[in-house]
Coordinates of C-alpha atoms and ligand atoms in Angstrom, one line a residue:
X1 CA -64.0 -32.7 -8.7
X2 CA -68.6 -33.3 -8.7
X3 CA -69.8 -31.6 -12.5
X4 CA -73.1 -32.7 -12.3
X5 CA -74.3 -29.8 -10.5
X6 CA -78.7 -30.4 -8.9
X7 CA -81.0 -27.5 -9.9
X8 CA -80.5 -24.7 -8.5
X9 CA -83.0 -22.1 -7.1
X10 CA -82.0 -18.7 -7.6
X11 CA -83.4 -15.5 -5.6
X12 CA -85.9 -13.7 -7.3
X13 CA -85.2 -11.6 -9.6
X14 CA -82.2 -13.4 -11.0
X15 CA -82.3 -15.7 -14.7
X16 CA -86.1 -14.5 -15.2
X17 CA -86.1 -12.9 -17.8
X18 CA -86.3 -14.6 -21.4
X19 CA -85.3 -12.9 -24.4
X20 CA -88.8 -11.1 -25.8
X21 CA -87.2 -13.3 -29.0
X22 CA -89.7 -15.6 -31.2
X23 CA -87.4 -17.7 -32.8
X24 CA -85.0 -18.4 -29.7
X25 CA -87.9 -18.9 -26.8
X26 CA -88.8 -21.5 -28.8
X27 CA -85.9 -23.3 -29.7
X28 CA -85.2 -23.4 -25.9
X29 CA -88.9 -24.6 -25.0
X30 CA -88.3 -27.5 -28.0
X31 CA -84.7 -28.4 -25.8
X32 CA -86.3 -27.6 -22.8
X33 CA -88.8 -30.9 -23.7
X34 CA -86.9 -32.8 -24.6
X35 CA -84.1 -32.6 -21.5
X36 CA -86.0 -32.2 -19.2
X37 CA -85.0 -28.9 -17.2
X38 CA -86.0 -28.5 -12.9
X39 CA -86.4 -24.6 -15.1
X40 CA -84.0 -22.4 -16.7
X41 CA -82.3 -19.7 -16.1
X42 CA -81.8 -16.7 -19.0
X43 CA -78.4 -15.8 -19.0
X44 CA -77.9 -12.0 -18.9
X45 CA -74.2 -11.4 -17.7
X46 CA -74.4 -9.4 -15.3
X47 CA -72.5 -8.5 -12.4
X48 CA -74.6 -10.0 -9.4
X49 CA -75.5 -13.1 -12.2
X50 CA -71.8 -13.7 -11.7
X51 CA -71.7 -13.6 -7.9
X52 CA -74.2 -16.2 -7.6
X53 CA -73.4 -17.9 -9.4
X54 CA -69.7 -17.8 -8.4
X55 CA -71.4 -18.4 -5.2
X56 CA -73.5 -22.2 -6.2
X57 CA -70.2 -23.3 -8.3
X58 CA -68.0 -23.2 -4.7
X59 CA -70.8 -24.2 -2.5
X60 CA -71.5 -27.7 -5.4
X61 CA -67.8 -28.0 -6.2
X62 CA -68.0 -27.2 -8.8
X63 CA -64.7 -24.2 -8.7
X64 CA -62.6 -23.7 -5.7
X65 CA -62.4 -20.1 -4.8
X66 CA -58.2 -18.7 -4.3
X67 CA -56.4 -17.3 -1.8
X68 CA -58.1 -14.0 -2.0
X69 CA -55.1 -12.2 -1.4
X70 CA -52.5 -14.3 -3.4
X71 CA -55.4 -14.6 -7.0
X72 CA -57.9 -11.4 -6.1
X73 CA -61.3 -13.1 -8.2
X74 CA -59.6 -16.5 -8.7
X75 CA -61.1 -20.1 -8.9
X76 CA -59.9 -23.6 -9.9
X77 CA -62.4 -26.2 -11.4
X78 CA -61.1 -29.0 -12.3
X79 CA -62.5 -31.6 -15.0
X80 CA -63.4 -35.0 -15.6
X81 CA -60.0 -36.9 -15.7
X82 CA -61.2 -37.8 -18.6
X83 CA -62.6 -34.8 -20.0
X84 CA -58.6 -32.9 -20.8
X85 CA -58.3 -32.1 -23.6
X86 CA -60.3 -31.6 -27.4
X87 CA -62.0 -34.9 -28.8
X88 CA -60.9 -34.9 -33.0
X89 CA -62.0 -38.3 -32.6
X90 CA -65.8 -37.4 -31.7
X91 CA -66.0 -34.0 -33.4
X92 CA -68.1 -34.3 -36.4
X93 CA -69.3 -31.6 -39.3
X94 CA -73.2 -33.2 -40.8
X95 CA -73.2 -31.5 -44.5
X96 CA -76.0 -33.8 -46.2
X97 CA -72.8 -35.0 -48.8
X98 CA -70.0 -36.5 -47.0
X99 CA -68.5 -34.7 -50.1
X100 CA -68.8 -31.3 -48.2
X101 CA -67.7 -31.9 -45.1
X102 CA -64.1 -33.5 -47.2
X103 CA -62.4 -36.3 -46.5
X104 CA -60.0 -34.8 -43.7
X105 CA -63.5 -33.8 -41.6
X106 CA -65.6 -36.8 -39.6
X107 CA -69.0 -36.7 -41.1
X108 CA -72.3 -37.6 -39.7
X109 CA -75.4 -38.0 -41.7
X110 CA -76.8 -34.8 -40.2
X111 CA -80.5 -36.5 -40.1
X112 CA -79.2 -39.2 -38.1
X113 CA -77.7 -38.0 -36.2
X114 CA -80.4 -35.3 -34.5
X115 CA -81.9 -38.8 -33.9
X116 CA -79.4 -39.9 -31.9
X117 CA -78.4 -36.5 -30.6
X118 CA -82.2 -36.1 -29.5
X119 CA -81.9 -39.9 -28.0
X120 CA -79.2 -39.4 -25.6
X121 CA -80.4 -36.2 -24.7
X122 CA -83.4 -37.6 -23.8
X123 CA -84.0 -36.7 -19.9
X124 CA -80.5 -36.0 -19.7
X125 CA -81.4 -33.0 -17.6
X126 CA -83.7 -34.5 -15.2
X127 CA -83.3 -32.2 -12.1
X128 CA -81.4 -30.5 -13.1
X129 CA -81.1 -26.4 -14.6
X130 CA -80.9 -25.6 -18.0
X131 CA -79.4 -22.5 -18.3
X132 CA -79.1 -20.2 -21.5
X133 CA -76.4 -17.8 -22.8
X134 CA -76.9 -15.2 -25.4
X135 CA -73.6 -14.2 -26.8
X136 CA -71.7 -12.4 -29.1
X137 CA -68.4 -12.9 -30.7
X138 CA -67.2 -10.0 -32.5
X139 CA -67.3 -6.5 -31.5
X140 CA -70.8 -5.3 -31.2
X141 CA -70.7 -2.8 -33.8
X142 CA -68.5 -4.6 -36.0
X143 CA -69.9 -6.0 -39.6
X144 CA -68.5 -9.4 -38.7
X145 CA -69.9 -9.9 -35.2
X146 CA -72.3 -13.0 -34.9
X147 CA -75.0 -13.3 -32.2
X148 CA -74.5 -17.2 -30.7
X149 CA -77.2 -18.7 -27.8
X150 CA -75.8 -21.7 -25.7
X151 CA -78.3 -23.5 -23.4
X152 CA -75.2 -25.7 -21.5
X153 CA -76.2 -27.1 -17.4
X154 CA -72.4 -26.6 -16.7
X155 CA -72.7 -23.5 -14.5
X156 CA -68.3 -23.6 -15.3
X157 CA -69.6 -23.0 -18.8
X158 CA -71.6 -20.0 -17.3
X159 CA -69.0 -18.8 -16.1
X160 CA -66.3 -19.1 -18.7
X161 CA -68.5 -18.0 -21.1
X162 CA -68.7 -15.2 -19.3
X163 CA -64.7 -14.4 -19.6
X164 CA -64.2 -15.6 -22.8
X165 CA -67.4 -13.5 -25.2
X166 CA -69.7 -11.1 -25.2
X167 CA -72.3 -12.6 -23.2
X168 CA -76.3 -11.9 -22.2
X169 CA -78.0 -9.2 -22.7
X170 CA -76.5 -6.9 -25.4
X171 CA -76.3 -9.7 -27.8
X172 CA -80.0 -9.5 -27.3
X173 CA -79.5 -6.5 -27.8
X174 CA -77.3 -6.9 -31.4
X175 CA -80.2 -10.1 -33.0
X176 CA -83.2 -7.7 -32.2
X177 CA -80.8 -4.5 -35.0
X178 CA -80.1 -7.1 -36.7
X179 CA -81.0 -7.5 -40.5
X180 CA -80.5 -10.9 -41.4
X181 CA -81.5 -12.3 -38.0
X182 CA -78.5 -14.9 -38.3
X183 CA -77.8 -17.2 -35.0
X184 CA -76.0 -19.4 -33.9
X185 CA -78.1 -22.0 -31.5
X186 CA -75.8 -24.8 -29.6
X187 CA -76.6 -27.1 -27.0
X188 CA -74.7 -28.5 -24.6
X189 CA -75.1 -31.3 -21.9
X190 CA -72.2 -32.4 -19.9
X191 CA -74.8 -35.6 -19.8
X192 CA -72.6 -38.6 -17.0
X193 CA -69.1 -37.1 -18.7
X194 CA -68.5 -40.3 -19.8
X195 CA -66.2 -40.4 -23.1
X196 CA -68.2 -43.1 -25.0
X197 CA -71.1 -40.7 -25.0
X198 CA -69.1 -37.9 -26.2
X199 CA -69.9 -35.6 -29.3
X200 CA -69.3 -32.7 -30.7
X201 CA -71.4 -31.9 -33.3
X202 CA -71.5 -29.1 -36.4
X203 CA -75.0 -28.8 -38.3
X204 CA -73.2 -25.8 -40.9
X205 CA -76.7 -25.5 -42.7
X206 CA -78.0 -25.1 -39.6
X207 CA -75.7 -22.5 -38.0
X208 CA -76.0 -25.4 -35.2
X209 CA -74.4 -27.3 -33.0
X210 CA -74.3 -29.9 -30.2
X211 CA -71.7 -31.3 -28.3
X212 CA -72.1 -34.3 -25.2
X213 CA -71.2 -35.8 -22.2
X214 CA -68.2 -33.6 -22.4
X215 CA -66.6 -30.5 -20.2
X216 CA -63.4 -29.5 -21.2
X217 CA -63.2 -25.7 -23.0
X218 CA -62.5 -26.2 -27.0
X219 CA -65.9 -28.9 -26.8
X220 CA -68.4 -27.0 -24.8
X221 CA -67.5 -23.3 -24.7
X222 CA -69.8 -23.1 -28.3
X223 CA -68.1 -19.5 -29.5
X224 CA -64.8 -21.1 -29.6
X225 CA -64.0 -23.1 -31.8
X226 CA -67.2 -24.3 -32.9
X227 CA -69.2 -21.5 -34.0
X228 CA -65.9 -18.7 -34.3
X229 CA -64.1 -21.5 -36.5
X230 CA -65.8 -24.5 -37.7
X231 CA -69.4 -22.5 -38.5
X232 CA -67.9 -19.9 -38.9
X233 CA -64.9 -20.9 -41.4
X234 CA -68.3 -22.3 -43.6
X235 CA -70.6 -19.1 -43.9
X236 CA -67.3 -17.3 -43.4
X237 CA -66.9 -19.3 -47.2
X238 CA -70.7 -18.2 -48.3
X239 CA -70.0 -14.4 -46.8
X240 CA -66.6 -13.8 -48.9
X241 CA -64.5 -13.2 -45.9
X242 CA -62.2 -15.6 -43.6
X243 CA -62.4 -16.8 -39.9
X244 CA -59.2 -18.5 -38.8
X245 CA -57.1 -19.8 -36.1
X246 CA -54.9 -16.1 -35.5
X247 CA -53.6 -14.5 -33.4
X248 CA -53.2 -10.7 -34.6
X249 CA -50.7 -8.7 -33.0
X250 CA -49.9 -4.3 -33.2
X251 CA -45.9 -3.5 -34.1
X252 CA -45.1 -0.9 -33.2
X253 CA -41.3 0.9 -33.3
X254 CA -39.9 2.7 -32.0
X255 CA -40.3 5.6 -34.9
X256 CA -44.6 5.1 -33.9
X257 CA -45.1 3.6 -37.2
X258 CA -47.7 0.6 -36.8
X259 CA -48.0 -3.0 -38.3
X260 CA -50.7 -5.2 -38.1
X261 CA -50.0 -9.2 -38.2
X262 CA -51.9 -12.3 -38.1
X263 CA -50.2 -15.8 -37.3
X264 CA -51.4 -19.3 -37.5
X265 CA -49.8 -22.1 -35.1
X266 CA -51.6 -25.4 -34.3
X267 CA -52.7 -25.9 -31.0
X268 CA -50.3 -25.2 -28.3
X269 CA -47.3 -23.3 -30.9
X270 CA -47.3 -20.1 -30.0
X271 CA -50.0 -18.2 -30.7
X272 CA -50.5 -16.8 -27.1
X273 CA -46.6 -16.2 -26.8
X274 CA -45.9 -14.5 -29.5
X275 CA -49.4 -12.2 -29.0
X276 CA -47.8 -11.1 -26.1
X277 CA -44.8 -11.3 -27.1
X278 CA -42.3 -8.7 -24.7
X279 CA -39.5 -7.4 -27.4
X280 CA -36.1 -8.3 -25.6
X281 CA -33.6 -5.2 -24.3
X282 CA -32.3 -3.9 -27.5
X283 CA -35.3 -3.8 -29.0
X284 CA -35.9 -0.4 -26.9
X285 CA -38.8 1.5 -27.8
X286 CA -40.5 -1.5 -30.1
X287 CA -44.4 -1.9 -28.5
X288 CA -46.3 -5.4 -29.4
X289 CA -50.0 -4.8 -28.5
X290 CA -52.5 -8.1 -28.2
X291 CA -55.7 -8.4 -30.7
X292 CA -55.8 -11.5 -30.4
X293 CA -54.7 -14.4 -29.0
X294 CA -56.5 -17.2 -31.2
X295 CA -59.0 -16.4 -33.9
X296 CA -59.0 -13.7 -36.4
X297 CA -62.7 -12.9 -38.4
X298 CA -60.5 -10.9 -41.5
X299 CA -62.7 -9.4 -44.4
X300 CA -61.6 -7.2 -47.7
X301 CA -62.6 -3.6 -46.0
X302 CA -62.9 -0.4 -48.1
X303 CA -59.4 0.6 -48.3
X304 CA -59.2 -2.7 -50.3
X305 CA -56.6 -4.1 -47.3
X306 CA -57.6 -7.6 -45.5
X307 CA -58.5 -6.5 -42.3
X308 CA -59.2 -8.2 -38.8
X309 CA -61.5 -8.9 -35.7
X310 CA -60.4 -10.6 -32.8
X311 CA -64.6 -12.4 -32.4
X312 CA -63.6 -13.2 -28.4
X313 CA -63.0 -11.9 -25.2
X314 CA -60.5 -13.4 -23.2
X315 CA -59.0 -15.6 -23.4
X316 CA -58.3 -19.4 -23.0
X317 CA -55.4 -20.6 -22.7
X318 CA -52.3 -23.2 -22.4
X319 CA -50.9 -22.7 -18.4
X320 CA -47.6 -24.9 -18.4
X321 CA -44.6 -22.9 -19.2
X322 CA -46.5 -19.6 -18.4
X323 CA -44.1 -17.5 -16.2
X324 CA -42.3 -14.1 -16.5
X325 CA -39.8 -15.2 -17.8
X326 CA -41.3 -17.4 -21.0
X327 CA -44.8 -14.7 -20.8
X328 CA -45.0 -11.8 -18.0
X329 CA -48.0 -10.2 -19.8
X330 CA -49.6 -13.5 -19.7
X331 CA -48.4 -13.6 -15.7
X332 CA -49.9 -10.3 -15.1
X333 CA -53.1 -11.3 -16.4
X334 CA -53.5 -14.0 -15.2
X335 CA -53.2 -12.7 -11.4
X336 CA -56.1 -11.9 -11.0
X337 CA -60.2 -12.1 -11.7
X338 CA -59.3 -15.5 -14.0
X339 CA -60.9 -18.5 -14.1
X340 CA -57.6 -22.1 -13.7
X341 CA -58.7 -25.5 -14.9
X342 CA -56.6 -28.8 -14.1
X343 CA -53.5 -26.6 -12.9
X344 CA -52.6 -27.6 -9.3
X345 CA -53.5 -26.2 -5.8
X346 CA -51.2 -24.9 -3.1
X347 CA -51.9 -25.0 0.8
X348 CA -52.5 -21.6 1.0
X349 CA -55.1 -21.8 -1.8
X350 CA -52.4 -20.9 -4.5
X351 CA -51.9 -22.7 -8.0
X352 CA -49.3 -23.6 -8.8
X353 CA -47.4 -25.3 -12.1
X354 CA -44.8 -27.2 -14.2
X355 CA -42.5 -23.9 -15.7
X356 CA -43.2 -20.8 -12.9
X357 CA -41.5 -19.0 -11.8
X358 CA -39.9 -19.5 -7.8
X359 CA -39.9 -23.5 -6.6
X360 CA -42.7 -26.4 -6.7
X361 CA -44.7 -25.9 -3.2
X362 CA -43.6 -28.7 -0.6
X363 CA -47.0 -29.9 -1.3
X364 CA -49.5 -29.3 -3.2
X365 CA -53.5 -31.1 -4.7
X366 CA -52.9 -31.7 -7.9
X367 CA -55.2 -32.0 -11.2
X368 CA -56.2 -34.6 -10.0
X369 CA -57.7 -33.3 -6.8
X370 CA -54.7 -36.1 -4.6
X371 CA -51.6 -35.5 -3.3
X372 CA -48.4 -34.1 -4.8
X373 CA -45.7 -33.5 -3.6
X374 CA -41.5 -32.3 -5.7
X375 CA -41.0 -36.2 -6.2
X376 CA -44.1 -37.6 -7.1
X377 CA -43.3 -38.2 -10.7
X378 CA -46.6 -37.0 -11.9
X379 CA -47.4 -33.5 -13.1
X380 CA -48.6 -30.9 -10.3
X381 CA -50.9 -29.3 -13.6
X382 CA -52.1 -31.4 -16.3
X383 CA -50.6 -30.7 -19.9
X384 CA -53.1 -29.4 -21.2
X385 CA -54.2 -27.2 -17.9
X386 CA -55.7 -23.9 -19.5
X387 CA -57.1 -20.1 -18.3
X388 CA -59.4 -18.4 -18.2
X389 CA -59.2 -14.3 -17.9
X390 CA -60.5 -11.5 -19.7
X391 CA -58.4 -9.8 -22.0
X392 CA -59.6 -6.4 -20.7
X393 CA -56.2 -7.4 -17.8
X394 CA -53.4 -8.1 -20.7
X395 CA -51.4 -5.3 -19.9
X396 CA -50.8 -4.9 -23.9
X397 CA -54.0 -4.8 -25.2
X398 CA -54.1 -3.7 -28.7
X399 CA -56.4 -0.1 -27.9
X400 CA -58.2 -0.6 -32.0
X401 CA -59.7 -4.4 -30.4
X402 CA -63.4 -2.9 -30.2
X403 CA -62.7 -1.5 -33.5
X404 CA -65.7 -3.0 -35.9
X405 CA -64.6 -2.5 -39.2
X406 CA -60.7 -4.5 -37.5
X407 CA -57.3 -3.3 -38.0
X408 CA -55.5 -3.7 -41.2
X409 CA -53.0 -6.5 -41.4
X410 CA -49.6 -6.1 -43.1
X411 CA -48.3 -10.5 -43.1
X412 CA -49.4 -13.3 -42.7
X413 CA -47.1 -15.9 -40.5
X414 CA -47.9 -19.7 -40.4
X415 CA -46.1 -22.1 -38.6
X416 CA -45.6 -25.4 -37.3
X417 CA -43.7 -27.1 -34.2
X418 CA -40.9 -29.0 -36.5
X419 CA -38.0 -30.3 -35.6
X420 CA -36.4 -29.9 -38.1
X421 CA -36.8 -29.0 -42.2
X422 CA -38.1 -25.5 -41.8
X423 CA -35.9 -22.8 -41.4
X424 CA -36.4 -20.5 -38.5
X425 CA -38.8 -17.6 -41.4
X426 CA -39.1 -17.7 -44.9
X427 CA -41.0 -15.9 -47.3
X428 CA -43.6 -16.5 -49.6
X429 CA -43.9 -15.2 -53.3
X430 CA -46.7 -13.9 -53.7
X431 CA -50.6 -14.9 -52.3
X432 CA -50.7 -18.1 -54.6
X433 CA -47.4 -19.2 -53.1
X434 CA -47.8 -18.9 -49.3
X435 CA -51.5 -20.3 -49.8
X436 CA -49.4 -23.1 -50.4
X437 CA -47.8 -22.5 -47.6
X438 CA -50.5 -22.4 -45.6
X439 CA -51.7 -25.5 -47.0
X440 CA -48.8 -27.9 -46.4
X441 CA -47.7 -27.2 -42.9
X442 CA -46.9 -29.6 -40.6
X443 CA -47.0 -29.4 -36.7
X444 CA -46.0 -32.3 -34.5
X445 CA -48.8 -33.3 -32.4
X446 CA -49.6 -31.5 -28.9
X447 CA -51.2 -32.2 -25.7
X448 CA -54.5 -29.3 -26.5
X449 CA -56.6 -32.7 -28.2
X450 CA -56.2 -36.3 -27.3
X451 CA -54.1 -38.9 -28.6
X452 CA -49.9 -38.9 -29.8
X453 CA -47.8 -36.0 -29.0
X454 CA -45.1 -35.1 -31.2
X455 CA -45.9 -36.7 -33.9
X456 CA -45.6 -34.8 -37.4
X457 CA -49.3 -34.4 -39.6
X458 CA -50.1 -32.3 -41.6
X459 CA -52.0 -29.1 -39.9
X460 CA -52.7 -26.4 -43.2
X461 CA -53.2 -23.4 -41.3
X462 CA -53.9 -24.8 -38.4
X463 CA -57.3 -25.6 -38.9
X464 CA -57.1 -29.0 -40.2
X465 CA -58.9 -30.0 -36.1
X466 CA -62.1 -26.2 -37.4
X467 CA -61.8 -27.1 -40.7
X468 CA -66.0 -26.6 -40.9
X469 CA -66.5 -27.5 -45.4
X470 CA -64.0 -29.0 -47.4
X471 CA -60.7 -28.6 -46.9
X472 CA -59.6 -27.8 -50.9
X473 CA -62.5 -25.6 -51.1
X474 CA -60.7 -23.7 -48.1
X475 CA -58.3 -23.3 -50.3
X476 CA -60.6 -22.4 -53.5
X477 CA -62.2 -19.9 -50.6
X478 CA -58.2 -18.7 -49.8
X479 CA -56.8 -18.5 -53.3
X480 CA -60.2 -16.4 -54.3
X481 CA -59.6 -13.7 -51.6
X482 CA -55.7 -12.5 -52.5
X483 CA -56.6 -11.5 -56.1
X484 CA -59.9 -8.7 -54.4
X485 CA -56.8 -6.9 -52.5
X486 CA -55.8 -4.0 -53.3
X487 CA -52.9 -4.7 -51.3
X488 CA -52.5 -7.8 -50.2
X489 CA -50.9 -9.1 -46.8
X490 CA -47.7 -10.7 -47.2
X491 CA -47.3 -14.1 -46.2
X492 CA -44.3 -15.9 -44.0
X493 CA -43.5 -19.1 -42.6
X494 CA -41.7 -19.3 -39.5
X495 CA -40.7 -22.6 -37.1
X496 CA -40.1 -22.0 -33.3
X497 CA -39.2 -25.5 -32.7
X498 CA -36.4 -26.3 -34.7
X499 CA -34.1 -28.9 -32.9
X500 CA -30.0 -29.6 -32.7
X501 CA -27.6 -32.5 -33.0
X502 CA -28.2 -32.6 -28.7
X503 CA -32.5 -33.0 -29.4
X504 CA -32.5 -28.5 -28.4
X505 CA -34.4 -26.0 -29.2
X506 CA -32.0 -23.8 -31.7
X507 CA -33.5 -21.0 -31.1
X508 CA -34.5 -19.3 -27.4
X509 CA -38.0 -18.5 -28.8
X510 CA -40.4 -16.5 -26.9
X511 CA -39.5 -12.3 -26.7
X512 CA -36.4 -12.9 -28.9
X513 CA -39.8 -14.4 -31.3
X514 CA -39.2 -10.0 -32.2
X515 CA -35.8 -10.8 -34.1
X516 CA -37.8 -12.2 -36.3
X517 CA -41.6 -10.1 -36.4
X518 CA -38.3 -7.1 -36.6
X519 CA -37.2 -8.9 -40.6
X520 CA -41.1 -9.1 -40.8
X521 CA -42.2 -5.7 -40.9
X522 CA -38.9 -5.4 -43.0
X523 CA -39.8 -7.1 -45.8
X524 CA -43.6 -4.9 -45.6
X525 CA -41.7 -2.1 -45.2
X526 CA -39.6 -3.4 -48.4
X527 CA -35.9 -2.3 -46.2
X528 CA -34.3 -5.5 -45.7
X529 CA -32.8 -8.6 -47.6
X530 CA -33.2 -11.7 -48.3
X531 CA -31.7 -15.2 -50.0
X532 CA -34.4 -16.7 -52.5
X533 CA -34.1 -20.5 -51.7
X534 CA -36.5 -23.1 -53.7
X535 CA -38.1 -22.7 -51.3
X536 CA -38.9 -18.9 -50.7
X537 CA -37.1 -15.9 -50.3
X538 CA -34.7 -16.4 -46.5
X539 CA -33.0 -14.0 -44.3
X540 CA -29.5 -14.8 -45.4
X541 CA -27.2 -13.9 -41.7
X542 CA -26.6 -10.7 -41.7
X543 CA -30.3 -10.0 -42.4
X544 CA -31.1 -11.0 -38.6
X545 CA -30.9 -9.1 -35.9
X546 CA -29.1 -11.6 -33.1
X547 CA -27.3 -8.3 -30.9
X548 CA -27.5 -9.8 -27.5
X549 CA -28.7 -12.8 -27.9
X550 CA -26.1 -15.9 -26.0
X551 CA -26.8 -18.7 -27.4
X552 CA -27.8 -18.1 -30.8
X553 CA -23.6 -18.1 -32.4
X554 CA -23.5 -17.2 -36.1
X555 CA -23.3 -20.6 -36.5
X556 CA -26.2 -21.5 -35.0
X557 CA -28.5 -19.1 -36.7
X558 CA -27.4 -20.2 -40.4
X559 CA -27.7 -23.6 -38.8
X560 CA -31.7 -22.4 -38.3
X561 CA -31.7 -20.6 -42.1
X562 CA -30.9 -23.9 -43.5
X563 CA -32.8 -24.6 -46.1
X564 CA -31.5 -28.7 -46.4
X565 CA -32.3 -30.6 -49.9
X566 CA -32.5 -33.9 -48.3
X567 CA -34.7 -32.9 -45.4
X568 CA -36.9 -30.9 -48.5
X569 CA -37.4 -34.6 -50.9
X570 CA -38.8 -36.1 -47.4
X571 CA -41.1 -32.8 -47.5
X572 CA -41.9 -32.4 -50.9
X573 CA -43.0 -36.3 -51.0
X574 CA -45.7 -35.6 -47.6
X575 CA -46.8 -32.8 -48.8
X576 CA -47.7 -34.4 -52.3
X577 CA -49.5 -37.6 -50.3
X578 CA -51.4 -35.5 -48.2
X579 CA -51.9 -33.3 -51.3
X580 CA -53.6 -36.7 -52.7
X581 CA -55.6 -37.4 -49.8
X582 CA -57.0 -34.3 -51.0
X583 CA -58.7 -35.9 -54.9
X584 CA -60.2 -33.4 -57.7
X585 CA -61.1 -30.8 -54.8
X586 CA -57.6 -29.8 -54.1
X587 CA -56.8 -26.4 -56.8
X588 CA -54.5 -27.5 -59.2
X589 CA -53.1 -24.2 -58.5
X590 CA -51.6 -25.7 -55.6
X591 CA -50.9 -28.8 -57.4
X592 CA -48.8 -26.5 -59.4
X593 CA -46.7 -24.7 -56.2
X594 CA -45.4 -27.5 -54.6
X595 CA -44.3 -28.8 -59.0
X596 CA -42.6 -25.4 -59.0
X597 CA -40.6 -25.4 -55.7
X598 CA -39.7 -29.8 -56.3
X599 CA -38.4 -28.4 -60.2
X600 CA -35.8 -25.7 -58.3
X601 CA -34.7 -27.6 -56.1
X602 CA -33.7 -30.0 -59.1
X603 CA -32.1 -26.7 -60.9
Ligands
GTP1 P1 -53.6 -22.9 -28.3 O1 -54.6 -21.8 -27.1 O2 -54.0 -24.7 -27.3 O3 -54.1 -22.5 -29.6 O4 -51.5 -22.8 -27.9 P2 -51.1 -21.0 -28.3 O5 -50.9 -22.0 -29.8 O6 -52.1 -19.8 -28.3 O7 -49.4 -22.1 -27.4 P3 -49.5 -21.1 -26.5 O8 -49.1 -19.7 -26.7 O9 -50.3 -21.1 -25.2 O10 -47.5 -22.1 -26.5 C1 -48.2 -23.4 -26.1 C2 -46.6 -23.9 -25.5 O11 -45.5 -23.6 -26.5 C3 -46.1 -24.0 -24.4 O12 -45.4 -24.4 -24.0 C4 -45.2 -22.0 -24.7 O13 -44.5 -22.2 -23.1 C5 -44.9 -23.2 -25.9 N1 -44.4 -21.8 -26.7 C6 -44.4 -20.1 -26.8 N2 -43.8 -20.3 -27.7 C7 -42.7 -20.9 -27.8 C8 -41.5 -20.4 -28.2 O14 -41.5 -19.0 -29.5 N3 -40.7 -20.8 -28.1 C9 -39.9 -22.5 -27.4 N4 -39.4 -22.8 -27.6 N5 -41.7 -22.8 -27.0 C10 -42.8 -21.9 -27.3
SPV2 C1 -56.2 -25.4 -29.2 O1 -56.7 -26.7 -28.9 O2 -56.1 -25.0 -30.4 C2 -57.5 -23.8 -27.8 C3 -57.5 -24.7 -27.3 O3 -56.8 -22.5 -28.4 S1 -59.6 -24.7 -27.6 O4 -60.3 -24.4 -26.7 O5 -59.5 -26.2 -26.0 O6 -59.7 -25.6 -28.3
MN3 MN1 -55.8 -22.8 -30.5

C-alpha cells in the first residue's frame, strides 16, 4: 500500500473549522509555511468526517475495507515494510543539557535539532493535505487530562487518533476552559518513509514533539508514547504525579469487594492480556475489568491514596497470539470497528494471524502484500502487527473508566519476561523496596521495537524507552511519592515467563494469572501467608490456589516459586552494573536496598 497520499478535496463544510485559539492558529500557520501543504484539514472528530476519511483512505489504497459480514466496520493497513515497530535508536529527548535526559536516553541539543528537523520538514507536505488533530488525553473532567494537537500528513494517523484518543471539538472546548492554557504541539510527517530520515524528537521544555520518516503507531500516534509517557513523565515530575507504562484493572471478588491494580510490563510482555483477564472456572464469581491496557496517569488524591486514570480512549494491541483461548475479551473487542495493521488478509476479506483460533487459511496475502500459504516459511502477520480499537468495544470495560479523579490503586505490579531467576510472584517489603524492584526490572526484548529479540536488558518500571528525563531523577521522584501517600499501594513483582529445563514456559499464564492476582489481593487484605526470602515475600506453594490446573504439579509450582542463590548472584551483579551507569543521579536509597538484598543472601 502506498502510504504517501496526494491532497484530498473534501466536500463543503468538512475540515474547514479551525479552533479559535490564537496560539494554535499561529503554530499551524507556522508549520504550514514550513511544510507547504496543498491544503489544511481541521479535524473535528465527527462521524461524517471519519466516514469521509475512511472512503478517501480506501480510494488511495491506504486502508483496505474488510468483509463487512466477518469484521464489520473494520480495515486493514499495511505499513512500509521497513517501518513496523518503534525505533529506539532514532528516538531523542532534546533537553537543554544532556544530563537532564540522562544516560539511558538518546539526547540531542534542542536548537540544533529544531534546525535539522525544520530542514527535513521544508516543503515536506507539498501537494499533500495537512491534518490538524485536536485531542484530549484522560477523561475530559480529570484534573490530569491534557490537551494536544497533532499535525500530520497521514490519514492513517487521523483514523488511528480518532480511535486512540478523545479527538476533535471536545479537546478545543477543554483547552478554552483550562486554567493553565497548557497544550502539547506535535508535528508528524511521513516524509518519504525512509529509515535514514526517521527521527522521533521530544522537547519537554516546550511541550513539543516532532516525528518524521515513520508511519508506525508508536512513532507517529504522538498522543501515546510521546505525549502520555515521555512528555508526560517530564510534566508529572514537575507537577507531582506519575505517568507510567502500566495497565489498570479492577478485580472484584464473589463477595463484591473491589480492588484496582496497576501493572508495568515492558512492551509485548502481557499488559493487554492481563488487563482483560478471564478468570478460570475455579474462580467463579470473580470479575476482572479493564480501566486501561498500556498507560496510567496517577495522582495523590484527597483520600491519601494513589488514583489512576487511563489517558487513552482505545487499545493499540499486539495481534499475534490473540485467540479465544488466550484472550476472548480482546477477540470480542476486535471483531468490529477495528483498524488492523500488518496482519494477513484472507481471500474472503477476513484477517488472519499466527495464533488465531482455527486452521490457517489455505491462501492469504501476508503483511507485506505477497501470497502466503500454510507451507510458507515466512510469517503471515508481522510479529508486531497491531489492532487499534475503541475501548468501548471491550466487554469488560470498567464502569469507572471516565472517572476524573481516577480509581484508587491497591497494588502496583512490576514484571518482565525472564526465562529464569524471577519467581512467579513476590512482594516488596515497602514502598522504597518496591521502587527498587521497579528500578531493577529486566526483560527479554520483543518485536515491539526494532533490534534483537530475546535479550535480557534492564527496563526499569518498563519505562526505559519512555522516560522523558534522567532515570536516576525519575527514581528520586518515585521515592518522594510513597511517603506522601497515607495508604500507599503494596508493590509486587511477577514473571509469567519462567522456563523449565525443556525450554517451555512453566506457567500457563493468561487466565491462570488470576491465581497470582488473588494472592496479591489477599496480601492487600492481610489474609494470606508468605515466606520471607532475601528478595521479599514469596508465597509458599500452599498460599497459591492451583486447583484445577492440569500442567502445574506441586513440583512445578515449587520450581516457579524458587529463589536460586546462584541465579540471584548474577542478577544482583547485573543490577549493580546497571545502577553504576546511572552515576550520581541514582538515589543512595536504591544502592542501599541492593546491598540489603545481597546481605540477606549472605546471612
Ligand atoms: P504492548 O502493547 O507492546 O505494550 O504489549 P503488552 O504488554 O500489552 O503485551 P500483550 O498483552 O499484547 O502480550 C504480548 C505477547 O505476550 C503476546 O504474544 C501474548 O500472547 C503474550 N502473553 C501475554 N500474557 C502472557 C502470559 O501470561 N503467558 C505467556 N506465556 N505469554 C503471554
Ligand atoms: C509498546 O511498544 O509498548 C506499545 C506499542 O504499546 S507502541 O504504541 O508502538 O509503542
Ligand atoms: Mn506499550
